[in-house]
Amino acid sequence: MAPGSDRPGEALGLRTHPLTAVVQGALWAAAASVGLIGSLLSGDGWGDLSPWLSLVAALVGGSLLGMGAGYVGWLFTRYVIDGTELRISSGVVTKSSRRIPYERIQSVDIAEPFVARLLGLAELRIEMAGGKDSRTSLRFLSLEDTRELRRVLLSRAHGESPVEEAVEHRSVITVVGPDRVIIGTLLSLDFVLATAATVGLVVAALWFQQVVVVLGGIVGVATWVVQIIGKRIIQQWNFTLSRGDRGLRIERGLLSRTSQTIPYARVQGIAVKEPFVWRRFGWQRLEVDVAGYAAQGSDEGPASSSTLLPITDRALADAIIRELIPGARLDDLTRTAAPGRSWPFAPIGWRYRWIAADDIAFVAREGWLERSTSIVPHRKTQSVGVRQGPWQRRRGVATVEVHTPQGPVDADGRHLDERDARDALVAQLARARAARV
Amino acid sequence: MDDLFAPVSGQWQRVAPQLATVRRLLIAACAGIVLVVGIVLAILLPDVAWIGVTLAALAILGTGWGWAWAGRNQRSWGYAENDDDLLVTRGVMFRRLVAIPYGRMQFVDVQAGPLERAFGIATVTLHTASTETAADIPGLRADEATRLRNRLTELGEAHGAGV
């Protein structure tokens, strides 16, 4: 903790960092100028102003307004930490006060949006169990304060009083270098598709000399390519996975950095994704279901992500799966495969579908372009279902589903033999019951 | 295979036939509006009378189909309270069975609209941490809905296993 800064401990009515107003101003200025970029390209200004002048006006006006609003907002925002809860009060006209009981805290993440990061500030995000409005943000604090606050909140959430220890016990499991993320992205299916579509459209446009007609399409797919690059490479720059007392921690990002903690007990399931080309090299992507994460929109800055490891080899992936779901295995399980008569539903894919279970977890595999394996521990099984449509009935097949909270894990055994589906349902209920006791 | 959607143990409890009545009333009301619009159109615009006539015919056909569907669908619903799980089944063409362990229930809702209240029925919805669960039981008699909600809440607390 930086010497001289306020200690965010048991004191009363702490303020966020005064530079919050500057960050707010920069964010507003950016928002105000985004709308103008388009008109700048087409050469139109704002009313009678020239394009460049209007851009400057938007930047200056936006930042002044934003700084003003940010300053007033900062003036009226205070947070209190006491023995039972965290209270945040804010608002100038409409006062609002939010109480966060420690025992309801699911996870505490730190986000550093780019502008805030330049100033050494960070945002604290507190996730609680429950609906859409379950995330609380405290913005912005100095990075040290955020880290300290997270430590205090996490230990309180686990029902301990925060011990005076400056260093956490952390060991880095792996750092995924930018080169691997870039190679992985270049070889991933959607990137190849998007690039092929862009090149194809450009060639078509030149061939038929109808650039203007195809321009809309080109811009569309090019945006897609840029989005993929932005999402994968920039957000997952220097992806660091480390192990602590309370769970795994992920730190990532090139411009905006995010640090999130995945407590061991909150993992609801793991999905192993293997895109077509990656399988040749034995690479895998690990995604995780954590209650509450997927319910958030991804529009507010670098959102909490469900990616556990963007690209890794088999051995490390297996080790991490075993760490999160002790005893889980993927090999030498008795597999129940989809029958050949289910081919009309997936002419190629039916060969790659199976489900299996041991005493620890339920495993479902599907997909031939991108192979996806879902692992759900029995003690996290929410509910089990079986469904059958008219075509499935005619073919004598049915779908068995193991339900998990919203997220990347989709543990469904589609179009299995109906007798197998029924057996899987009954067995899964018994296994889930045994695991809960 | 007939026993694919049989309860794991015990018997299905069926829902009240008033569910079909409520749905038939709603279908009839919608179809009635379309029918009136069709007739008015046919009278006002005799040149394109076929539009109005088609609308009216569709409304009558739709009512007939909806009438049969409401009855079959109401008879397909069933639930069973087992020792550890609640089972819910539904559907004639697209059939579904879902089993929810009591300990996984986060909360239980009881809902009843004005029309449902007039016929003394209600819908009980179970929520787990997963949105895929989607376990609602419509057409329960009001007293049965209250009993089921209380029983489920009680069992949920007794079996409670957290998220």
Coordinates of C-alpha atoms in Angstrom, one line a residue:
Chain A
M1 CA 0.0 0.0 0.0
A2 CA 1.3 3.4 -0.9
P3 CA 2.4 5.5 2.1
G4 CA 0.3 8.5 2.8
S5 CA -2.8 7.3 1.0
D6 CA -6.0 6.8 3.0
R7 CA -6.3 3.4 4.4
P8 CA -9.5 1.8 3.1
G9 CA -10.1 -0.2 6.3
E10 CA -12.7 0.2 9.0
A11 CA -12.7 4.1 8.7
L12 CA -15.9 6.0 7.9
G13 CA -17.0 7.6 4.7
L14 CA -14.0 7.2 2.4
R15 CA -13.9 8.9 -1.0
T16 CA -12.8 7.6 -4.3
H17 CA -9.8 9.0 -6.0
P18 CA -10.1 12.7 -7.1
L19 CA -8.7 11.9 -10.5
T20 CA -12.0 10.1 -11.2
A21 CA -13.3 13.3 -12.7
V22 CA -10.4 13.4 -15.3
V23 CA -11.1 9.8 -16.3
Q24 CA -14.8 10.6 -16.6
G25 CA -14.0 13.6 -18.8
A26 CA -11.8 11.5 -21.1
L27 CA -14.5 8.9 -21.4
W28 CA -17.2 11.5 -22.3
A29 CA -14.9 13.2 -24.8
A30 CA -14.3 9.8 -26.4
A31 CA -18.0 9.1 -26.5
A32 CA -18.7 12.5 -28.0
S33 CA -16.1 12.2 -30.7
V34 CA -17.0 8.7 -31.7
G35 CA -20.2 9.9 -33.3
L36 CA -18.3 12.5 -35.2
I37 CA -15.7 10.2 -36.8
G38 CA -18.3 9.0 -39.4
S39 CA -19.3 12.5 -40.4
L40 CA -15.6 13.5 -40.5
L41 CA -15.0 10.8 -43.1
S42 CA -17.8 12.0 -45.3
G43 CA -16.6 15.6 -44.9
D44 CA -19.7 17.0 -43.2
G45 CA -19.3 19.1 -40.1
W46 CA -21.5 20.0 -37.3
G47 CA -23.8 22.7 -38.6
D48 CA -21.6 25.4 -40.1
L49 CA -18.4 24.2 -38.4
S50 CA -15.7 22.5 -40.4
P51 CA -15.2 18.8 -39.6
W52 CA -12.0 19.2 -37.7
L53 CA -13.3 22.2 -35.7
S54 CA -16.4 20.2 -34.7
L55 CA -14.2 17.3 -33.6
V56 CA -12.2 19.6 -31.4
A57 CA -15.4 21.1 -30.1
A58 CA -16.7 17.7 -29.2
L59 CA -13.4 16.7 -27.5
V60 CA -13.2 19.8 -25.5
G61 CA -16.9 20.1 -24.7
G62 CA -17.1 16.4 -23.9
S63 CA -14.2 16.4 -21.6
L64 CA -15.3 19.6 -19.8
L65 CA -18.8 18.4 -19.3
G66 CA -17.5 15.0 -18.3
M67 CA -15.0 16.4 -15.8
G68 CA -17.7 18.6 -14.3
A69 CA -20.1 15.8 -14.0
G70 CA -17.4 13.5 -12.7
Y71 CA -16.3 16.0 -10.2
V72 CA -19.8 16.6 -8.8
G73 CA -20.4 12.8 -8.8
W74 CA -17.1 12.3 -7.0
L75 CA -18.0 14.9 -4.4
F76 CA -21.1 13.0 -3.5
T77 CA -19.8 9.4 -3.6
R78 CA -18.6 7.8 -0.4
Y79 CA -18.0 4.2 0.7
V80 CA -18.0 2.7 4.1
I81 CA -16.6 -0.6 5.2
D82 CA -17.8 -1.9 8.5
G83 CA -18.0 -5.2 10.3
T84 CA -20.9 -6.6 8.3
E85 CA -21.2 -4.8 5.0
L86 CA -19.9 -2.4 2.4
R87 CA -22.0 0.6 1.8
I88 CA -21.7 2.9 -1.2
S89 CA -23.7 6.1 -1.3
S90 CA -23.8 8.3 -4.3
G91 CA -26.0 10.7 -6.3
V92 CA -26.5 14.4 -6.3
V93 CA -30.2 14.8 -6.9
T94 CA -31.3 11.3 -6.5
K95 CA -29.5 9.9 -3.5
S96 CA -28.8 6.2 -3.7
S97 CA -27.2 4.0 -1.2
R98 CA -26.3 0.4 -1.9
R99 CA -25.5 -2.1 0.8
I100 CA -23.4 -5.1 0.1
P101 CA -23.5 -7.8 2.8
Y102 CA -20.2 -9.6 2.8
E103 CA -21.7 -13.1 2.7
R104 CA -23.5 -12.3 -0.6
I105 CA -20.3 -11.4 -2.4
Q106 CA -19.6 -13.9 -5.2
S107 CA -16.4 -12.4 -6.6
V108 CA -14.4 -9.2 -6.6
D109 CA -12.7 -8.1 -9.8
I110 CA -10.4 -5.3 -10.7
A111 CA -10.7 -3.5 -14.1
E112 CA -8.3 -0.9 -15.4
P113 CA -9.8 0.9 -18.4
F114 CA -7.1 2.4 -20.6
V115 CA -7.5 6.0 -19.5
A116 CA -7.7 5.1 -15.8
R117 CA -4.7 2.9 -16.2
L118 CA -2.6 5.8 -17.5
L119 CA -3.4 7.6 -14.3
G120 CA -2.7 4.6 -12.1
L121 CA -6.4 4.2 -11.2
A122 CA -8.6 1.1 -11.2
E123 CA -12.3 0.1 -10.8
L124 CA -13.5 -2.4 -8.3
R125 CA -16.3 -4.7 -9.4
I126 CA -18.2 -6.6 -6.9
E127 CA -20.5 -9.4 -8.1
M128 CA -23.3 -10.7 -6.0
A129 CA -25.5 -13.7 -6.6
G130 CA -28.8 -12.9 -8.3
G131 CA -30.4 -11.0 -11.2
K132 CA -29.2 -8.5 -13.7
D133 CA -28.4 -5.7 -11.2
S134 CA -26.1 -7.8 -9.2
R135 CA -22.8 -6.0 -10.1
T136 CA -21.6 -3.0 -8.1
S137 CA -18.8 -0.8 -9.4
L138 CA -16.6 1.5 -7.3
R139 CA -14.7 3.8 -9.6
F140 CA -12.0 4.9 -9.5
L141 CA -9.5 4.2 -6.8
S142 CA -5.7 4.0 -6.9
L143 CA -4.5 0.5 -7.9
E144 CA -3.0 -0.2 -4.5
D145 CA -6.2 0.8 -2.7
T146 CA -8.2 -1.5 -5.1
R147 CA -6.0 -4.4 -4.4
E148 CA -6.2 -3.8 -0.7
L149 CA -9.9 -3.5 -0.8
R150 CA -10.3 -6.6 -2.8
R151 CA -8.2 -8.5 -0.3
V152 CA -10.3 -7.2 2.6
L153 CA -13.6 -8.0 0.9
L154 CA -12.6 -11.5 -0.2
S155 CA -11.5 -12.5 3.2
R156 CA -14.6 -11.0 4.7
A157 CA -16.7 -12.8 2.2
H158 CA -15.2 -16.0 3.4
G159 CA -16.1 -15.1 7.0
E160 CA -12.6 -14.3 8.2
S161 CA -11.4 -11.0 9.6
P162 CA -8.8 -9.5 7.3
V163 CA -5.4 -10.4 8.5
E164 CA -2.7 -7.8 8.3
E165 CA -0.7 -9.4 5.5
A166 CA 0.7 -7.3 2.8
V167 CA 1.6 -10.1 0.4
E168 CA -0.8 -12.7 -0.9
H169 CA 0.4 -16.2 -1.5
R170 CA 0.2 -16.5 -5.2
S171 CA 2.0 -18.7 -7.6
V172 CA 1.8 -18.2 -11.3
I173 CA 0.6 -21.3 -13.2
T174 CA 1.2 -20.1 -16.7
V175 CA 1.6 -17.0 -18.8
V176 CA 0.1 -17.2 -22.2
G177 CA 2.3 -15.0 -24.4
P178 CA 0.9 -12.7 -27.0
D179 CA 2.6 -14.8 -29.8
R180 CA 0.6 -17.9 -28.8
V181 CA -2.7 -15.9 -28.6
I182 CA -2.0 -14.4 -32.1
I183 CA -1.1 -17.8 -33.7
G184 CA -4.2 -19.3 -32.1
T185 CA -6.4 -16.6 -33.3
L186 CA -5.0 -16.8 -36.8
L187 CA -5.7 -20.5 -36.9
S188 CA -9.2 -20.3 -35.3
L189 CA -12.2 -21.1 -37.5
D190 CA -14.1 -17.8 -37.3
F191 CA -11.0 -15.7 -38.1
V192 CA -10.3 -17.8 -41.1
L193 CA -13.9 -17.6 -42.2
A194 CA -14.0 -13.8 -41.7
T195 CA -10.8 -13.2 -43.5
A196 CA -11.8 -15.5 -46.4
A197 CA -15.1 -13.6 -46.6
T198 CA -13.3 -10.2 -46.7
V199 CA -10.8 -11.3 -49.3
G200 CA -13.5 -13.0 -51.4
L201 CA -15.6 -9.8 -51.3
V202 CA -12.7 -7.6 -52.3
V203 CA -11.8 -9.8 -55.2
A204 CA -15.4 -9.9 -56.3
A205 CA -15.6 -6.2 -56.1
L206 CA -12.5 -5.7 -58.2
W207 CA -13.5 -8.4 -60.7
F208 CA -16.9 -7.0 -61.4
Q209 CA -15.6 -3.4 -60.9
Q210 CA -18.6 -2.7 -58.6
V211 CA -16.7 -1.5 -55.6
V212 CA -19.5 0.7 -54.3
V213 CA -22.1 -2.1 -54.3
V214 CA -20.0 -4.6 -52.4
L215 CA -18.6 -1.9 -50.1
G216 CA -21.2 -2.4 -47.4
G217 CA -20.4 -6.1 -47.3
I218 CA -16.7 -5.5 -47.1
V219 CA -17.0 -3.0 -44.3
G220 CA -19.2 -5.5 -42.5
V221 CA -16.9 -8.5 -42.6
A222 CA -13.8 -6.3 -42.1
T223 CA -15.4 -5.1 -38.9
W224 CA -15.9 -8.7 -37.9
V225 CA -12.2 -9.4 -38.4
V226 CA -11.2 -6.3 -36.4
Q227 CA -13.6 -7.4 -33.7
I228 CA -12.1 -10.8 -33.5
I229 CA -8.6 -9.4 -33.3
G230 CA -9.7 -6.9 -30.7
K231 CA -11.5 -9.4 -28.5
R232 CA -9.0 -12.2 -28.7
I233 CA -5.6 -10.5 -29.0
I234 CA -5.9 -7.1 -27.2
Q235 CA -8.1 -8.4 -24.4
Q236 CA -6.0 -11.5 -23.8
W237 CA -2.6 -9.9 -24.1
N238 CA -0.2 -11.3 -21.5
F239 CA -2.9 -13.7 -20.1
T240 CA -1.6 -14.7 -16.7
L241 CA -3.2 -17.5 -14.7
S242 CA -2.1 -17.8 -11.1
R243 CA -3.2 -19.8 -8.1
G244 CA -4.0 -18.3 -4.7
D245 CA -5.6 -19.4 -1.4
R246 CA -9.1 -18.7 -2.6
G247 CA -9.1 -19.6 -6.2
L248 CA -7.5 -19.0 -9.6
R249 CA -6.7 -15.5 -10.7
I250 CA -6.7 -14.2 -14.3
E251 CA -4.9 -11.1 -15.4
R252 CA -5.1 -10.0 -19.0
G253 CA -5.3 -7.1 -21.4
L254 CA -3.1 -4.8 -23.5
L255 CA -4.7 -1.4 -23.2
S256 CA -7.3 -2.1 -20.5
R257 CA -6.2 -4.6 -17.9
T258 CA -8.5 -6.9 -16.0
S259 CA -7.8 -9.0 -12.9
Q260 CA -10.5 -11.4 -11.9
T261 CA -10.6 -14.2 -9.3
I262 CA -12.5 -17.5 -9.8
P263 CA -13.1 -19.1 -6.4
Y264 CA -12.8 -22.9 -6.6
A265 CA -16.2 -23.4 -5.0
R266 CA -17.9 -21.3 -7.6
V267 CA -16.9 -23.3 -10.7
Q268 CA -20.1 -24.8 -12.1
G269 CA -18.6 -26.5 -15.1
I270 CA -15.8 -26.4 -17.6
A271 CA -15.9 -26.5 -21.4
V272 CA -12.9 -27.6 -23.4
K273 CA -13.0 -26.2 -26.9
E274 CA -10.8 -27.5 -29.7
P275 CA -11.2 -25.8 -33.1
F276 CA -10.4 -27.8 -36.2
V277 CA -6.9 -26.7 -36.9
W278 CA -5.9 -26.5 -33.2
R279 CA -6.5 -30.3 -32.8
R280 CA -3.6 -31.0 -35.1
F281 CA -1.3 -29.2 -32.7
G282 CA -3.1 -30.6 -29.5
W283 CA -4.2 -27.1 -28.4
Q284 CA -7.3 -26.4 -26.4
R285 CA -9.2 -23.5 -25.0
L286 CA -10.7 -23.7 -21.5
E287 CA -13.9 -21.9 -20.6
V288 CA -15.6 -21.9 -17.2
D289 CA -19.1 -21.4 -16.0
V290 CA -19.3 -19.2 -12.9
A291 CA -22.7 -18.2 -11.5
G292 CA -23.4 -14.6 -12.2
Y293 CA -20.7 -13.9 -14.9
A294 CA -22.7 -14.5 -18.0
A295 CA -25.7 -12.5 -16.8
Q296 CA -23.7 -9.3 -17.3
G297 CA -23.7 -7.4 -20.6
S298 CA -20.3 -7.1 -22.3
D299 CA -20.9 -3.4 -23.2
E300 CA -19.4 -1.8 -20.2
G301 CA -15.7 -1.9 -20.8
P302 CA -13.6 -5.1 -20.4
A303 CA -16.2 -7.4 -18.9
S304 CA -15.5 -10.3 -16.7
S305 CA -14.9 -13.2 -19.0
S306 CA -15.5 -16.8 -18.8
T307 CA -12.3 -17.7 -20.6
L308 CA -10.0 -19.6 -18.3
L309 CA -7.1 -20.2 -20.7
P310 CA -7.3 -18.8 -24.3
I311 CA -4.8 -21.4 -25.7
T312 CA -2.9 -24.2 -24.0
D313 CA -1.7 -27.7 -24.5
R314 CA -3.4 -30.8 -23.4
A315 CA -1.3 -31.5 -20.3
L316 CA -1.8 -28.2 -18.7
A317 CA -5.5 -28.2 -19.5
D318 CA -5.9 -31.6 -17.9
A319 CA -4.0 -30.4 -14.8
I320 CA -6.2 -27.4 -14.4
I321 CA -9.4 -29.4 -14.9
R322 CA -8.2 -31.8 -12.2
E323 CA -7.5 -28.9 -9.9
L324 CA -11.0 -27.3 -10.4
I325 CA -12.9 -30.6 -10.4
P326 CA -10.8 -33.0 -8.3
G327 CA -11.0 -36.5 -9.6
A328 CA -12.4 -35.6 -13.0
R329 CA -11.1 -37.5 -16.0
L330 CA -11.9 -37.5 -19.7
D331 CA -10.3 -40.7 -20.8
D332 CA -11.2 -44.4 -20.2
L333 CA -14.8 -43.5 -19.4
T334 CA -17.6 -45.7 -20.7
R335 CA -19.0 -43.6 -23.5
T336 CA -22.6 -43.7 -24.7
A337 CA -22.5 -42.6 -28.3
A338 CA -25.3 -41.3 -30.5
P339 CA -26.8 -44.1 -32.7
G340 CA -26.3 -44.2 -36.5
R341 CA -30.0 -43.6 -37.0
S342 CA -29.7 -40.1 -35.6
W343 CA -27.8 -39.0 -38.8
P344 CA -30.6 -36.8 -40.2
F345 CA -30.2 -34.4 -37.3
A346 CA -26.4 -34.1 -37.8
P347 CA -25.2 -35.8 -41.0
I348 CA -21.5 -35.6 -40.0
G349 CA -21.6 -34.6 -36.4
W350 CA -23.5 -37.6 -35.0
R351 CA -20.2 -39.6 -35.1
Y352 CA -18.6 -37.2 -32.7
R353 CA -21.3 -37.1 -30.1
W354 CA -21.2 -39.0 -26.8
I355 CA -21.9 -38.7 -23.1
A356 CA -20.2 -40.3 -20.2
A357 CA -20.1 -40.1 -16.4
D358 CA -18.1 -41.4 -13.5
D359 CA -18.6 -40.7 -9.8
I360 CA -17.3 -37.2 -10.1
A361 CA -18.6 -35.5 -13.2
F362 CA -20.8 -35.7 -16.2
V363 CA -19.0 -35.3 -19.6
A364 CA -20.7 -34.5 -22.9
R365 CA -18.8 -34.2 -26.2
E366 CA -20.0 -32.9 -29.6
G367 CA -18.8 -31.0 -32.7
W368 CA -16.5 -31.9 -35.5
L369 CA -15.4 -28.5 -36.7
E370 CA -15.0 -27.2 -33.2
R371 CA -14.9 -30.0 -30.8
S372 CA -16.5 -29.1 -27.5
T373 CA -16.3 -31.1 -24.3
S374 CA -18.4 -30.1 -21.3
I375 CA -17.6 -31.3 -17.8
V376 CA -20.1 -30.7 -15.0
P377 CA -19.4 -32.0 -11.5
H378 CA -22.3 -33.9 -10.1
R379 CA -22.4 -31.7 -7.0
K380 CA -23.1 -28.7 -9.2
T381 CA -25.9 -30.4 -11.3
Q382 CA -28.8 -27.9 -11.2
S383 CA -31.4 -30.0 -12.9
V384 CA -31.7 -32.8 -15.4
G385 CA -34.1 -33.0 -18.4
V386 CA -35.0 -35.1 -21.4
R387 CA -36.8 -33.9 -24.5
Q388 CA -38.1 -35.3 -27.7
G389 CA -39.7 -33.8 -30.8
P390 CA -41.8 -35.6 -33.4
W391 CA -38.9 -36.3 -35.7
Q392 CA -36.8 -37.6 -32.9
R393 CA -39.7 -39.9 -31.8
R394 CA -39.9 -41.3 -35.3
R395 CA -36.2 -42.0 -35.3
G396 CA -36.3 -43.4 -31.7
V397 CA -33.8 -40.8 -30.3
A398 CA -34.1 -38.2 -27.5
T399 CA -32.0 -35.4 -26.0
V400 CA -30.8 -35.6 -22.5
E401 CA -29.7 -32.3 -20.8
V402 CA -27.7 -31.5 -17.7
H403 CA -28.5 -27.9 -16.8
T404 CA -25.9 -25.5 -15.7
P405 CA -26.0 -21.7 -15.0
Q406 CA -25.8 -19.5 -18.1
G407 CA -22.3 -19.7 -19.6
P408 CA -20.2 -21.5 -22.2
V409 CA -20.8 -25.0 -20.7
D410 CA -23.6 -26.8 -22.6
A411 CA -23.8 -30.4 -21.3
D412 CA -26.4 -31.8 -23.6
G413 CA -26.4 -35.3 -25.1
R414 CA -28.4 -34.6 -28.3
H415 CA -30.2 -37.3 -30.3
L416 CA -29.1 -40.3 -28.2
D417 CA -30.9 -43.6 -28.3
E418 CA -34.1 -42.9 -26.2
R419 CA -33.4 -45.9 -23.9
D420 CA -29.8 -44.5 -23.3
A421 CA -31.3 -41.0 -22.7
R422 CA -33.7 -42.3 -20.1
D423 CA -31.0 -44.4 -18.4
A424 CA -28.7 -41.3 -18.3
L425 CA -31.5 -39.2 -16.8
V426 CA -32.2 -41.7 -14.0
A427 CA -28.6 -42.4 -13.3
Q428 CA -27.7 -38.7 -13.3
L429 CA -30.4 -37.9 -10.7
A430 CA -29.0 -40.6 -8.5
R431 CA -25.4 -39.5 -8.9
A432 CA -26.3 -35.8 -8.3
R433 CA -28.2 -36.9 -5.1
A434 CA -25.2 -38.9 -3.9
A435 CA -22.8 -36.0 -4.6
R436 CA -24.9 -33.5 -2.6
V437 CA -24.9 -35.5 0.6
Chain B
M1 CA -40.9 -45.9 -26.3
D2 CA -43.7 -45.2 -23.9
D3 CA -41.8 -45.0 -20.6
L4 CA -39.3 -42.3 -21.8
F5 CA -41.5 -39.7 -20.1
A6 CA -42.8 -41.9 -17.2
P7 CA -42.1 -40.5 -13.7
V8 CA -39.0 -42.0 -12.1
S9 CA -41.2 -43.2 -9.3
G10 CA -44.8 -42.7 -8.4
Q11 CA -47.6 -41.3 -10.6
W12 CA -48.1 -38.1 -12.5
Q13 CA -50.4 -35.6 -10.9
R14 CA -52.4 -33.9 -13.7
V15 CA -53.3 -30.2 -13.8
A16 CA -56.8 -28.7 -13.7
P17 CA -58.9 -28.8 -16.8
Q18 CA -59.7 -25.1 -16.2
L19 CA -56.3 -24.4 -17.9
A20 CA -57.8 -25.6 -21.2
T21 CA -60.8 -23.4 -20.6
V22 CA -58.7 -20.3 -19.9
R23 CA -56.6 -20.9 -23.0
R24 CA -59.7 -21.5 -25.1
L25 CA -61.2 -18.3 -24.0
L26 CA -58.1 -16.4 -24.9
I27 CA -57.9 -18.1 -28.3
A28 CA -61.6 -17.4 -28.9
A29 CA -61.2 -13.7 -27.9
C30 CA -58.2 -13.2 -30.3
A31 CA -60.0 -15.2 -33.1
G32 CA -63.2 -13.2 -32.5
I33 CA -61.4 -9.9 -33.1
V34 CA -59.8 -11.3 -36.3
L35 CA -63.2 -12.6 -37.4
V36 CA -64.9 -9.2 -36.8
V37 CA -62.1 -7.4 -38.7
G38 CA -62.4 -9.9 -41.6
I39 CA -66.2 -9.5 -41.8
V40 CA -66.0 -5.7 -41.6
L41 CA -63.3 -5.7 -44.3
A42 CA -65.4 -7.9 -46.6
I43 CA -68.4 -5.6 -46.2
L44 CA -66.5 -2.3 -46.6
L45 CA -64.2 -3.4 -49.5
P46 CA -66.3 -5.6 -51.7
D47 CA -63.7 -5.4 -54.5
V48 CA -61.2 -7.3 -52.4
A49 CA -63.6 -9.3 -50.4
W50 CA -61.3 -12.4 -50.6
I51 CA -59.0 -10.7 -48.0
G52 CA -61.7 -10.4 -45.5
V53 CA -63.1 -13.8 -46.2
T54 CA -59.6 -15.4 -45.9
L55 CA -59.1 -13.6 -42.5
A56 CA -62.5 -14.9 -41.2
A57 CA -61.8 -18.4 -42.5
L58 CA -58.4 -18.4 -40.8
A59 CA -59.9 -17.2 -37.6
I60 CA -62.5 -20.0 -37.6
L61 CA -59.9 -22.6 -38.5
G62 CA -57.5 -21.3 -35.9
T63 CA -60.1 -21.5 -33.2
G64 CA -60.8 -25.1 -34.1
W65 CA -57.2 -26.0 -34.0
G66 CA -56.5 -24.1 -30.8
W67 CA -59.6 -25.7 -29.2
A68 CA -58.2 -29.2 -29.8
W69 CA -54.6 -28.1 -28.9
A70 CA -55.6 -26.6 -25.5
G71 CA -57.3 -29.8 -24.5
R72 CA -54.4 -32.0 -25.5
N73 CA -51.8 -29.7 -24.1
Q74 CA -53.6 -29.5 -20.7
R75 CA -53.8 -33.3 -20.5
S76 CA -50.1 -33.6 -21.2
W77 CA -48.9 -31.6 -18.2
G78 CA -48.0 -33.5 -15.1
Y79 CA -45.8 -33.3 -12.1
A80 CA -44.6 -35.7 -9.4
E81 CA -43.1 -35.0 -6.0
N82 CA -40.5 -37.6 -5.4
D83 CA -38.3 -38.0 -2.3
D84 CA -35.5 -35.9 -3.6
D85 CA -36.6 -34.3 -6.8
L86 CA -39.6 -32.6 -8.4
L87 CA -40.5 -33.9 -11.8
V88 CA -42.4 -31.9 -14.4
T89 CA -43.5 -33.2 -17.9
R90 CA -45.3 -31.5 -20.7
G91 CA -46.0 -31.4 -24.4
V92 CA -47.7 -33.7 -27.0
M93 CA -45.5 -33.2 -30.1
F94 CA -42.4 -31.7 -28.4
R95 CA -42.3 -33.6 -25.1
R96 CA -40.2 -32.7 -22.2
L97 CA -39.4 -34.0 -18.8
V98 CA -37.3 -32.1 -16.3
A99 CA -36.2 -33.2 -12.8
I100 CA -35.2 -30.6 -10.2
P101 CA -33.5 -31.7 -7.0
Y102 CA -35.2 -29.8 -4.1
G103 CA -31.9 -28.6 -2.8
R104 CA -31.2 -26.8 -6.1
M105 CA -34.2 -24.6 -5.9
Q106 CA -33.4 -20.9 -5.5
F107 CA -36.9 -19.6 -5.2
V108 CA -40.5 -20.5 -6.1
D109 CA -43.0 -18.1 -7.8
V110 CA -46.8 -18.3 -7.9
Q111 CA -48.5 -16.2 -10.5
A112 CA -52.1 -15.8 -11.5
G113 CA -53.6 -13.4 -14.0
P114 CA -57.1 -12.0 -13.7
L115 CA -58.6 -14.6 -16.0
E116 CA -56.8 -17.4 -14.3
R117 CA -57.9 -16.1 -10.9
A118 CA -61.5 -16.1 -12.1
F119 CA -61.2 -19.8 -12.8
G120 CA -59.3 -20.4 -9.6
I121 CA -56.0 -21.6 -11.1
A122 CA -52.4 -20.4 -10.8
T123 CA -48.9 -21.0 -12.3
V124 CA -46.1 -22.2 -10.0
T125 CA -42.5 -21.5 -11.4
L126 CA -39.4 -23.0 -10.0
H127 CA -36.1 -21.2 -10.3
T128 CA -32.6 -22.8 -10.0
A129 CA -29.3 -21.1 -10.8
S130 CA -29.8 -22.3 -14.4
T131 CA -32.1 -20.6 -16.8
E132 CA -32.4 -23.9 -18.8
T133 CA -34.4 -25.5 -16.0
A134 CA -37.5 -23.5 -17.1
A135 CA -39.8 -25.5 -14.8
D136 CA -43.3 -23.9 -14.6
I137 CA -46.5 -25.8 -13.8
P138 CA -49.5 -23.9 -15.1
G139 CA -53.1 -24.7 -14.3
L140 CA -52.8 -25.7 -10.6
R141 CA -55.8 -25.1 -8.5
A142 CA -55.2 -22.1 -6.2
D143 CA -55.1 -24.1 -3.0
E144 CA -52.8 -26.8 -4.6
A145 CA -50.5 -24.0 -5.9
T146 CA -50.1 -22.6 -2.4
R147 CA -49.6 -26.0 -0.9
L148 CA -47.0 -26.9 -3.6
R149 CA -45.2 -23.6 -3.0
N150 CA -45.0 -24.1 0.7
R151 CA -44.0 -27.7 0.4
L152 CA -41.3 -26.9 -2.1
T153 CA -39.9 -24.0 -0.1
E154 CA -39.9 -26.2 3.0
L155 CA -38.1 -29.0 1.1
G156 CA -35.7 -26.6 -0.5
E157 CA -34.6 -25.4 2.9
A158 CA -34.3 -28.9 4.2
H159 CA -32.3 -30.1 1.3
G160 CA -30.5 -26.7 0.7
A161 CA -27.2 -27.2 -1.1
G162 CA -26.4 -23.7 -2.1
V163 CA -25.4 -22.6 -5.6

